[in-house]
């Protein structure tokens, strides 16, 4: 198995170049076609600005300069990497256009929300809405830190759910190239029924040529499963976490499961999310 079409989200944030570098490396691994999708906040088009044409024109001109700079940076990065890449910057609401284009890709490369970088803001629930709406696996890159390796030492979070099963299947191309794969079940101290599932997952992965170990980790006290997983990632020096994404929509908000929310807020390594 392999990923043949990758899509990386590009914006004006300071981490956009890191996402592109990761995506180019993955494209090199699988000789994949890489699409750079530029999608940024459209706040300058709010009704307030439309009533002040001079302000709207100035903001639109500045946005065009940033778009052109992002395009040139992406194309130069592709050329330096020796990869033929495709640039897209469609007009429209960023969540909608990203979700639409993502449905024609094998893997998405997105960035963790960064409240300290105004240029990283695209939409209030951008990453979550795309992950849940696209139906495609998403590799979410942390908002800080280098990504020197990706997929050499992989930790799988397993809870027996449909989402977790989907995430593992989506991660197979990465798992088949990993040096070490671990399956971890986070359980409360009074839960005795989660271990056997990890054995079955390890057997299924073995049928795909992937040798995986399995373990259970007790969740003590008030620590949530997400925090416990982050500790396991640190203890095992994992460079990728594979995780099922949980959530559902309400009329005006996205409601996340606790583990998914924790990862989107506090991830320390890239996380491959499947839904």
PDB file of C-alpha atoms in Angstrom:
ATOM      1  CA  UNK A   1       0.000   0.000   0.000  1.00  0.00           C
ATOM      2  CA  UNK A   2       1.033   3.608  -0.526  1.00  0.00           C
ATOM      3  CA  UNK A   3      -0.238   7.139  -0.650  1.00  0.00           C
ATOM      4  CA  UNK A   4      -0.348   8.375  -4.238  1.00  0.00           C
ATOM      5  CA  UNK A   5      -1.902  11.811  -3.764  1.00  0.00           C
ATOM      6  CA  UNK A   6      -1.025  14.040  -0.823  1.00  0.00           C
ATOM      7  CA  UNK A   7      -2.585  17.375   0.055  1.00  0.00           C
ATOM      8  CA  UNK A   8      -0.867  19.858   2.360  1.00  0.00           C
ATOM      9  CA  UNK A   9      -2.638  22.861   3.802  1.00  0.00           C
ATOM     10  CA  UNK A  10      -0.696  26.071   3.206  1.00  0.00           C
ATOM     11  CA  UNK A  11      -1.322  29.394   4.899  1.00  0.00           C
ATOM     12  CA  UNK A  12       0.683  32.397   6.072  1.00  0.00           C
ATOM     13  CA  UNK A  13       1.656  30.942   9.445  1.00  0.00           C
ATOM     14  CA  UNK A  14       5.205  30.344  10.597  1.00  0.00           C
ATOM     15  CA  UNK A  15       4.624  26.559  10.590  1.00  0.00           C
ATOM     16  CA  UNK A  16       3.417  26.343   7.009  1.00  0.00           C
ATOM     17  CA  UNK A  17       6.946  25.689   5.732  1.00  0.00           C
ATOM     18  CA  UNK A  18       7.330  22.833   8.226  1.00  0.00           C
ATOM     19  CA  UNK A  19       4.157  21.189   6.937  1.00  0.00           C
ATOM     20  CA  UNK A  20       5.363  21.548   3.362  1.00  0.00           C
ATOM     21  CA  UNK A  21       8.724  19.992   4.254  1.00  0.00           C
ATOM     22  CA  UNK A  22       6.989  17.010   5.889  1.00  0.00           C
ATOM     23  CA  UNK A  23       4.647  16.618   2.919  1.00  0.00           C
ATOM     24  CA  UNK A  24       7.541  16.730   0.447  1.00  0.00           C
ATOM     25  CA  UNK A  25       9.359  14.038   2.410  1.00  0.00           C
ATOM     26  CA  UNK A  26       6.268  11.826   2.334  1.00  0.00           C
ATOM     27  CA  UNK A  27       5.799  12.476  -1.380  1.00  0.00           C
ATOM     28  CA  UNK A  28       9.384  11.370  -1.923  1.00  0.00           C
ATOM     29  CA  UNK A  29       8.814   8.154   0.018  1.00  0.00           C
ATOM     30  CA  UNK A  30       5.877   7.047  -2.106  1.00  0.00           C
ATOM     31  CA  UNK A  31       6.615   8.910  -5.321  1.00  0.00           C
ATOM     32  CA  UNK A  32       3.325  10.674  -4.701  1.00  0.00           C
ATOM     33  CA  UNK A  33       1.714  13.691  -6.304  1.00  0.00           C
ATOM     34  CA  UNK A  34       1.715  16.621  -3.871  1.00  0.00           C
ATOM     35  CA  UNK A  35      -0.954  19.319  -3.916  1.00  0.00           C
ATOM     36  CA  UNK A  36      -0.445  22.538  -1.989  1.00  0.00           C
ATOM     37  CA  UNK A  37      -3.828  24.009  -1.030  1.00  0.00           C
ATOM     38  CA  UNK A  38      -3.732  27.628   0.089  1.00  0.00           C
ATOM     39  CA  UNK A  39      -6.650  28.385   2.400  1.00  0.00           C
ATOM     40  CA  UNK A  40      -6.649  31.311   4.811  1.00  0.00           C
ATOM     41  CA  UNK A  41      -9.142  33.243   6.873  1.00  0.00           C
ATOM     42  CA  UNK A  42     -11.503  35.404   4.845  1.00  0.00           C
ATOM     43  CA  UNK A  43     -12.098  37.936   7.611  1.00  0.00           C
ATOM     44  CA  UNK A  44     -11.262  40.852   5.324  1.00  0.00           C
ATOM     45  CA  UNK A  45     -14.467  40.082   3.435  1.00  0.00           C
ATOM     46  CA  UNK A  46     -16.714  40.604   6.433  1.00  0.00           C
ATOM     47  CA  UNK A  47     -19.693  42.987   6.029  1.00  0.00           C
ATOM     48  CA  UNK A  48     -17.915  45.704   8.032  1.00  0.00           C
ATOM     49  CA  UNK A  49     -15.080  45.865   5.531  1.00  0.00           C
ATOM     50  CA  UNK A  50     -17.412  45.707   2.541  1.00  0.00           C
ATOM     51  CA  UNK A  51     -18.932  48.994   3.705  1.00  0.00           C
ATOM     52  CA  UNK A  52     -15.474  50.578   3.693  1.00  0.00           C
ATOM     53  CA  UNK A  53     -14.246  49.965   0.162  1.00  0.00           C
ATOM     54  CA  UNK A  54     -10.858  51.585   0.664  1.00  0.00           C
ATOM     55  CA  UNK A  55     -10.080  49.324   3.617  1.00  0.00           C
ATOM     56  CA  UNK A  56     -11.367  46.258   1.782  1.00  0.00           C
ATOM     57  CA  UNK A  57      -9.240  47.059  -1.278  1.00  0.00           C
ATOM     58  CA  UNK A  58      -6.120  47.507   0.843  1.00  0.00           C
ATOM     59  CA  UNK A  59      -6.676  44.244   2.697  1.00  0.00           C
ATOM     60  CA  UNK A  60      -7.376  42.405  -0.541  1.00  0.00           C
ATOM     61  CA  UNK A  61      -4.123  43.711  -2.043  1.00  0.00           C
ATOM     62  CA  UNK A  62      -2.178  42.631   1.031  1.00  0.00           C
ATOM     63  CA  UNK A  63      -3.815  39.209   0.890  1.00  0.00           C
ATOM     64  CA  UNK A  64      -2.776  38.840  -2.743  1.00  0.00           C
ATOM     65  CA  UNK A  65       0.843  39.637  -1.857  1.00  0.00           C
ATOM     66  CA  UNK A  66       0.785  36.955   0.856  1.00  0.00           C
ATOM     67  CA  UNK A  67      -0.819  34.445  -1.482  1.00  0.00           C
ATOM     68  CA  UNK A  68       1.815  35.043  -4.143  1.00  0.00           C
ATOM     69  CA  UNK A  69       4.605  34.748  -1.598  1.00  0.00           C
ATOM     70  CA  UNK A  70       3.183  31.451  -0.314  1.00  0.00           C
ATOM     71  CA  UNK A  71       2.889  30.158  -3.877  1.00  0.00           C
ATOM     72  CA  UNK A  72       6.476  31.055  -4.768  1.00  0.00           C
ATOM     73  CA  UNK A  73       7.796  29.519  -1.537  1.00  0.00           C
ATOM     74  CA  UNK A  74       5.901  26.274  -2.158  1.00  0.00           C
ATOM     75  CA  UNK A  75       6.974  25.926  -5.774  1.00  0.00           C
ATOM     76  CA  UNK A  76      10.610  26.651  -4.921  1.00  0.00           C
ATOM     77  CA  UNK A  77      10.514  24.061  -2.118  1.00  0.00           C
ATOM     78  CA  UNK A  78       9.132  21.499  -4.546  1.00  0.00           C
ATOM     79  CA  UNK A  79      11.809  22.307  -7.108  1.00  0.00           C
ATOM     80  CA  UNK A  80      14.582  21.986  -4.547  1.00  0.00           C
ATOM     81  CA  UNK A  81      13.192  18.630  -3.465  1.00  0.00           C
ATOM     82  CA  UNK A  82      13.038  17.460  -7.061  1.00  0.00           C
ATOM     83  CA  UNK A  83       9.280  16.960  -6.886  1.00  0.00           C
ATOM     84  CA  UNK A  84       6.629  18.114  -9.315  1.00  0.00           C
ATOM     85  CA  UNK A  85       4.010  19.820  -7.181  1.00  0.00           C
ATOM     86  CA  UNK A  86       0.625  21.392  -7.851  1.00  0.00           C
ATOM     87  CA  UNK A  87      -0.538  24.712  -6.423  1.00  0.00           C
ATOM     88  CA  UNK A  88      -4.202  25.417  -5.729  1.00  0.00           C
ATOM     89  CA  UNK A  89      -5.734  28.565  -4.241  1.00  0.00           C
ATOM     90  CA  UNK A  90      -9.475  28.319  -4.871  1.00  0.00           C
ATOM     91  CA  UNK A  91     -11.851  31.009  -3.696  1.00  0.00           C
ATOM     92  CA  UNK A  92     -14.489  30.228  -1.116  1.00  0.00           C
ATOM     93  CA  UNK A  93     -14.931  29.418   2.569  1.00  0.00           C
ATOM     94  CA  UNK A  94     -11.722  27.721   3.778  1.00  0.00           C
ATOM     95  CA  UNK A  95     -13.367  24.779   5.540  1.00  0.00           C
ATOM     96  CA  UNK A  96     -15.600  23.987   2.597  1.00  0.00           C
ATOM     97  CA  UNK A  97     -12.934  24.206  -0.088  1.00  0.00           C
ATOM     98  CA  UNK A  98     -10.375  22.298   1.971  1.00  0.00           C
ATOM     99  CA  UNK A  99     -12.862  19.538   2.729  1.00  0.00           C
ATOM    100  CA  UNK A 100     -13.828  19.266  -0.934  1.00  0.00           C
ATOM    101  CA  UNK A 101     -10.252  19.072  -2.221  1.00  0.00           C
ATOM    102  CA  UNK A 102      -9.247  16.727   0.616  1.00  0.00           C
ATOM    103  CA  UNK A 103     -11.745  14.124  -0.551  1.00  0.00           C
ATOM    104  CA  UNK A 104      -9.607  13.528  -3.632  1.00  0.00           C
ATOM    105  CA  UNK A 105      -6.389  12.875  -1.695  1.00  0.00           C
ATOM    106  CA  UNK A 106      -5.023   9.796   0.055  1.00  0.00           C
ATOM    107  CA  UNK A 107      -3.554  11.732   2.970  1.00  0.00           C
ATOM    108  CA  UNK A 108      -3.906  15.285   4.277  1.00  0.00           C
ATOM    109  CA  UNK A 109      -1.170  17.220   6.043  1.00  0.00           C
ATOM    110  CA  UNK A 110      -2.618  19.819   8.406  1.00  0.00           C
ATOM    111  CA  UNK A 111      -1.287  21.926  11.258  1.00  0.00           C
ATOM    112  CA  UNK A 112      -2.223  22.008  14.916  1.00  0.00           C
ATOM    113  CA  UNK A 113      -4.089  25.214  15.817  1.00  0.00           C
ATOM    114  CA  UNK A 114      -1.728  27.861  17.207  1.00  0.00           C
ATOM    115  CA  UNK A 115      -3.378  30.554  19.351  1.00  0.00           C
ATOM    116  CA  UNK A 116      -0.080  32.481  19.513  1.00  0.00           C
ATOM    117  CA  UNK A 117       0.153  32.946  15.734  1.00  0.00           C
ATOM    118  CA  UNK A 118      -2.625  35.074  14.283  1.00  0.00           C
ATOM    119  CA  UNK A 119      -1.691  33.999  10.751  1.00  0.00           C
ATOM    120  CA  UNK A 120      -2.441  30.387  11.689  1.00  0.00           C
ATOM    121  CA  UNK A 121      -6.116  31.137  12.273  1.00  0.00           C
ATOM    122  CA  UNK A 122      -8.254  29.897   9.398  1.00  0.00           C
ATOM    123  CA  UNK A 123     -11.540  29.029  11.071  1.00  0.00           C
ATOM    124  CA  UNK A 124     -12.518  28.351  14.669  1.00  0.00           C
ATOM    125  CA  UNK A 125     -12.699  24.583  14.133  1.00  0.00           C
ATOM    126  CA  UNK A 126     -10.741  24.299  10.903  1.00  0.00           C
ATOM    127  CA  UNK A 127      -8.713  21.146  11.560  1.00  0.00           C
ATOM    128  CA  UNK A 128     -11.550  19.359  13.307  1.00  0.00           C
ATOM    129  CA  UNK A 129     -14.137  20.186  10.679  1.00  0.00           C
ATOM    130  CA  UNK A 130     -11.842  19.041   7.876  1.00  0.00           C
ATOM    131  CA  UNK A 131     -10.900  15.806   9.659  1.00  0.00           C
ATOM    132  CA  UNK A 132     -14.528  14.914  10.349  1.00  0.00           C
ATOM    133  CA  UNK A 133     -15.903  16.182   7.056  1.00  0.00           C
ATOM    134  CA  UNK A 134     -13.372  14.972   4.494  1.00  0.00           C
ATOM    135  CA  UNK A 135     -13.492  11.265   5.233  1.00  0.00           C
ATOM    136  CA  UNK A 136      -9.750  11.075   4.607  1.00  0.00           C
ATOM    137  CA  UNK A 137      -6.882  10.486   7.056  1.00  0.00           C
ATOM    138  CA  UNK A 138      -5.131  13.601   8.284  1.00  0.00           C
ATOM    139  CA  UNK A 139      -1.579  13.921   9.546  1.00  0.00           C
ATOM    140  CA  UNK A 140      -1.602  16.835  11.982  1.00  0.00           C
ATOM    141  CA  UNK A 141       1.771  18.496  12.578  1.00  0.00           C
ATOM    142  CA  UNK A 142       2.436  20.097  16.006  1.00  0.00           C
ATOM    143  CA  UNK A 143       2.604  23.871  16.226  1.00  0.00           C
ATOM    144  CA  UNK A 144       6.098  23.789  17.716  1.00  0.00           C
ATOM    145  CA  UNK A 145       9.284  21.778  17.488  1.00  0.00           C
ATOM    146  CA  UNK A 146      11.222  20.117  14.707  1.00  0.00           C
ATOM    147  CA  UNK A 147      10.069  16.963  12.933  1.00  0.00           C
ATOM    148  CA  UNK A 148      13.396  15.182  12.388  1.00  0.00           C
ATOM    149  CA  UNK A 149      11.793  11.770  11.871  1.00  0.00           C
ATOM    150  CA  UNK A 150       8.275  10.633  11.091  1.00  0.00           C
ATOM    151  CA  UNK A 151       6.969   7.107  11.323  1.00  0.00           C
ATOM    152  CA  UNK A 152      10.082   5.321  12.579  1.00  0.00           C
ATOM    153  CA  UNK A 153       8.667   4.677  16.036  1.00  0.00           C
ATOM    154  CA  UNK A 154       4.862   4.601  15.950  1.00  0.00           C
ATOM    155  CA  UNK A 155       2.398   4.344  18.813  1.00  0.00           C
ATOM    156  CA  UNK A 156      -1.170   3.249  18.056  1.00  0.00           C
ATOM    157  CA  UNK A 157      -3.935   4.223  20.465  1.00  0.00           C
ATOM    158  CA  UNK A 158      -6.444   1.377  20.525  1.00  0.00           C
ATOM    159  CA  UNK A 159      -9.860   1.296  22.181  1.00  0.00           C
ATOM    160  CA  UNK A 160     -11.740  -1.115  19.932  1.00  0.00           C
ATOM    161  CA  UNK A 161     -13.752   1.610  18.221  1.00  0.00           C
ATOM    162  CA  UNK A 162     -14.619   2.058  14.559  1.00  0.00           C
ATOM    163  CA  UNK A 163     -12.587   5.285  14.487  1.00  0.00           C
ATOM    164  CA  UNK A 164      -9.486   3.602  15.868  1.00  0.00           C
ATOM    165  CA  UNK A 165      -9.817   0.755  13.375  1.00  0.00           C
ATOM    166  CA  UNK A 166     -10.197   3.263  10.534  1.00  0.00           C
ATOM    167  CA  UNK A 167      -7.111   5.183  11.674  1.00  0.00           C
ATOM    168  CA  UNK A 168      -4.951   2.040  11.722  1.00  0.00           C
ATOM    169  CA  UNK A 169      -6.078   1.039   8.236  1.00  0.00           C
ATOM    170  CA  UNK A 170      -5.348   4.557   6.989  1.00  0.00           C
ATOM    171  CA  UNK A 171      -1.879   4.432   8.556  1.00  0.00           C
ATOM    172  CA  UNK A 172      -0.837   1.106   6.965  1.00  0.00           C
ATOM    173  CA  UNK A 173       1.620   2.651   4.453  1.00  0.00           C
ATOM    174  CA  UNK A 174       3.437   4.374   7.323  1.00  0.00           C
ATOM    175  CA  UNK A 175       3.264   1.342   9.611  1.00  0.00           C
ATOM    176  CA  UNK A 176       4.770  -0.912   6.952  1.00  0.00           C
ATOM    177  CA  UNK A 177       7.858   1.315   6.865  1.00  0.00           C
ATOM    178  CA  UNK A 178       8.187   1.788  10.614  1.00  0.00           C
ATOM    179  CA  UNK A 179      11.037   0.304  12.625  1.00  0.00           C
ATOM    180  CA  UNK A 180       8.937  -0.061  15.764  1.00  0.00           C
ATOM    181  CA  UNK A 181       5.157  -0.225  16.177  1.00  0.00           C
ATOM    182  CA  UNK A 182       3.425  -0.339  19.525  1.00  0.00           C
ATOM    183  CA  UNK A 183      -0.279  -0.723  20.317  1.00  0.00           C
ATOM    184  CA  UNK A 184      -1.365   0.806  23.585  1.00  0.00           C
ATOM    185  CA  UNK A 185      -4.692   0.518  25.398  1.00  0.00           C
ATOM    186  CA  UNK A 186      -5.353   3.156  28.033  1.00  0.00           C
ATOM    187  CA  UNK A 187      -7.660   1.773  30.687  1.00  0.00           C
ATOM    188  CA  UNK A 188      -8.896   2.732  34.102  1.00  0.00           C
ATOM    189  CA  UNK A 189      -7.696   0.621  37.000  1.00  0.00           C
ATOM    190  CA  UNK A 190     -11.053  -1.191  37.255  1.00  0.00           C
ATOM    191  CA  UNK A 191     -11.328  -2.000  33.534  1.00  0.00           C
ATOM    192  CA  UNK A 192     -10.244  -5.554  32.736  1.00  0.00           C
ATOM    193  CA  UNK A 193     -11.742  -6.021  29.273  1.00  0.00           C
ATOM    194  CA  UNK A 194      -9.660  -3.875  26.918  1.00  0.00           C
ATOM    195  CA  UNK A 195      -6.439  -5.915  26.629  1.00  0.00           C
ATOM    196  CA  UNK A 196      -7.423  -8.777  24.289  1.00  0.00           C
ATOM    197  CA  UNK A 197      -8.391  -6.384  21.484  1.00  0.00           C
ATOM    198  CA  UNK A 198      -4.807  -5.204  21.194  1.00  0.00           C
ATOM    199  CA  UNK A 199      -3.674  -8.799  20.664  1.00  0.00           C
ATOM    200  CA  UNK A 200      -6.134  -9.125  17.778  1.00  0.00           C
ATOM    201  CA  UNK A 201      -4.897  -5.866  16.230  1.00  0.00           C
ATOM    202  CA  UNK A 202      -1.296  -7.080  16.467  1.00  0.00           C
ATOM    203  CA  UNK A 203      -2.289 -10.302  14.687  1.00  0.00           C
ATOM    204  CA  UNK A 204      -4.082  -8.333  11.963  1.00  0.00           C
ATOM    205  CA  UNK A 205      -1.043  -6.109  11.448  1.00  0.00           C
ATOM    206  CA  UNK A 206       1.179  -9.192  11.273  1.00  0.00           C
ATOM    207  CA  UNK A 207      -0.873 -10.345   8.270  1.00  0.00           C
ATOM    208  CA  UNK A 208       0.242  -7.101   6.599  1.00  0.00           C
ATOM    209  CA  UNK A 209       3.886  -7.746   7.405  1.00  0.00           C
ATOM    210  CA  UNK A 210       3.933  -5.401  10.405  1.00  0.00           C
ATOM    211  CA  UNK A 211       5.367  -6.661  13.656  1.00  0.00           C
ATOM    212  CA  UNK A 212       3.765  -4.824  16.564  1.00  0.00           C
ATOM    213  CA  UNK A 213       3.979  -5.118  20.326  1.00  0.00           C
ATOM    214  CA  UNK A 214       1.020  -4.383  22.561  1.00  0.00           C
ATOM    215  CA  UNK A 215       0.534  -3.114  26.072  1.00  0.00           C
ATOM    216  CA  UNK A 216      -2.007  -1.598  28.427  1.00  0.00           C
ATOM    217  CA  UNK A 217      -1.463   1.593  30.378  1.00  0.00           C
ATOM    218  CA  UNK A 218      -3.412   2.336  33.516  1.00  0.00           C
ATOM    219  CA  UNK A 219      -5.046   5.725  33.805  1.00  0.00           C
ATOM    220  CA  UNK A 220      -4.785   6.844  37.404  1.00  0.00           C
ATOM    221  CA  UNK A 221      -6.688   9.530  39.259  1.00  0.00           C
ATOM    222  CA  UNK A 222      -7.969  12.519  37.311  1.00  0.00           C
ATOM    223  CA  UNK A 223      -5.569  12.132  34.394  1.00  0.00           C
ATOM    224  CA  UNK A 224      -7.507  11.719  31.191  1.00  0.00           C
ATOM    225  CA  UNK A 225      -6.790   9.159  28.486  1.00  0.00           C
ATOM    226  CA  UNK A 226      -5.340  11.891  26.270  1.00  0.00           C
ATOM    227  CA  UNK A 227      -2.832  13.001  28.882  1.00  0.00           C
ATOM    228  CA  UNK A 228      -1.908   9.387  29.572  1.00  0.00           C
ATOM    229  CA  UNK A 229      -1.276   8.804  25.864  1.00  0.00           C
ATOM    230  CA  UNK A 230       0.935  11.882  25.660  1.00  0.00           C
ATOM    231  CA  UNK A 231       2.986  10.499  28.533  1.00  0.00           C
ATOM    232  CA  UNK A 232       3.320   7.170  26.710  1.00  0.00           C
ATOM    233  CA  UNK A 233       4.467   8.968  23.568  1.00  0.00           C
ATOM    234  CA  UNK A 234       7.183  10.659  25.609  1.00  0.00           C
ATOM    235  CA  UNK A 235       8.207   7.492  27.464  1.00  0.00           C
ATOM    236  CA  UNK A 236       8.508   5.477  24.229  1.00  0.00           C
ATOM    237  CA  UNK A 237      10.120   8.321  22.225  1.00  0.00           C
ATOM    238  CA  UNK A 238       7.455   7.810  19.572  1.00  0.00           C
ATOM    239  CA  UNK A 239       7.587  10.126  16.553  1.00  0.00           C
ATOM    240  CA  UNK A 240       4.018   9.410  15.384  1.00  0.00           C
ATOM    241  CA  UNK A 241       0.748   8.699  17.146  1.00  0.00           C
ATOM    242  CA  UNK A 242      -2.101   6.957  15.297  1.00  0.00           C
ATOM    243  CA  UNK A 243      -5.454   7.894  16.742  1.00  0.00           C
ATOM    244  CA  UNK A 244      -9.147   7.615  15.951  1.00  0.00           C
ATOM    245  CA  UNK A 245     -10.814  11.043  15.885  1.00  0.00           C
ATOM    246  CA  UNK A 246     -14.113  11.383  17.721  1.00  0.00           C
ATOM    247  CA  UNK A 247     -16.644  14.148  17.413  1.00  0.00           C
ATOM    248  CA  UNK A 248     -20.020  15.253  16.157  1.00  0.00           C
ATOM    249  CA  UNK A 249     -21.499  18.529  15.043  1.00  0.00           C
ATOM    250  CA  UNK A 250     -24.111  20.718  16.649  1.00  0.00           C
ATOM    251  CA  UNK A 251     -25.767  23.697  15.024  1.00  0.00           C
ATOM    252  CA  UNK A 252     -22.988  26.154  15.864  1.00  0.00           C
ATOM    253  CA  UNK A 253     -20.160  24.144  17.347  1.00  0.00           C
ATOM    254  CA  UNK A 254     -18.060  21.030  17.015  1.00  0.00           C
ATOM    255  CA  UNK A 255     -18.136  18.724  20.018  1.00  0.00           C
ATOM    256  CA  UNK A 256     -15.018  16.610  20.463  1.00  0.00           C
ATOM    257  CA  UNK A 257     -14.268  13.488  22.416  1.00  0.00           C
ATOM    258  CA  UNK A 258     -11.849  14.077  25.271  1.00  0.00           C
ATOM    259  CA  UNK A 259      -8.834  12.350  23.693  1.00  0.00           C
ATOM    260  CA  UNK A 260      -9.241  14.100  20.341  1.00  0.00           C
ATOM    261  CA  UNK A 261      -9.619  17.479  22.026  1.00  0.00           C
ATOM    262  CA  UNK A 262      -6.540  16.889  24.167  1.00  0.00           C
ATOM    263  CA  UNK A 263      -4.449  15.966  21.128  1.00  0.00           C
ATOM    264  CA  UNK A 264      -5.545  18.992  19.125  1.00  0.00           C
ATOM    265  CA  UNK A 265      -4.621  21.211  22.061  1.00  0.00           C
ATOM    266  CA  UNK A 266      -1.484  19.510  23.409  1.00  0.00           C
ATOM    267  CA  UNK A 267       0.099  17.176  20.839  1.00  0.00           C
ATOM    268  CA  UNK A 268       3.877  16.941  20.983  1.00  0.00           C
ATOM    269  CA  UNK A 269       4.454  14.708  17.939  1.00  0.00           C
ATOM    270  CA  UNK A 270       2.608  14.373  14.610  1.00  0.00           C
ATOM    271  CA  UNK A 271      -0.725  12.615  14.975  1.00  0.00           C
ATOM    272  CA  UNK A 272      -2.441  10.658  12.216  1.00  0.00           C
ATOM    273  CA  UNK A 273      -6.167  10.967  12.770  1.00  0.00           C
ATOM    274  CA  UNK A 274      -8.806   8.809  11.105  1.00  0.00           C
ATOM    275  CA  UNK A 275     -12.543   9.143  11.395  1.00  0.00           C
TER     276      UNK A 275
END
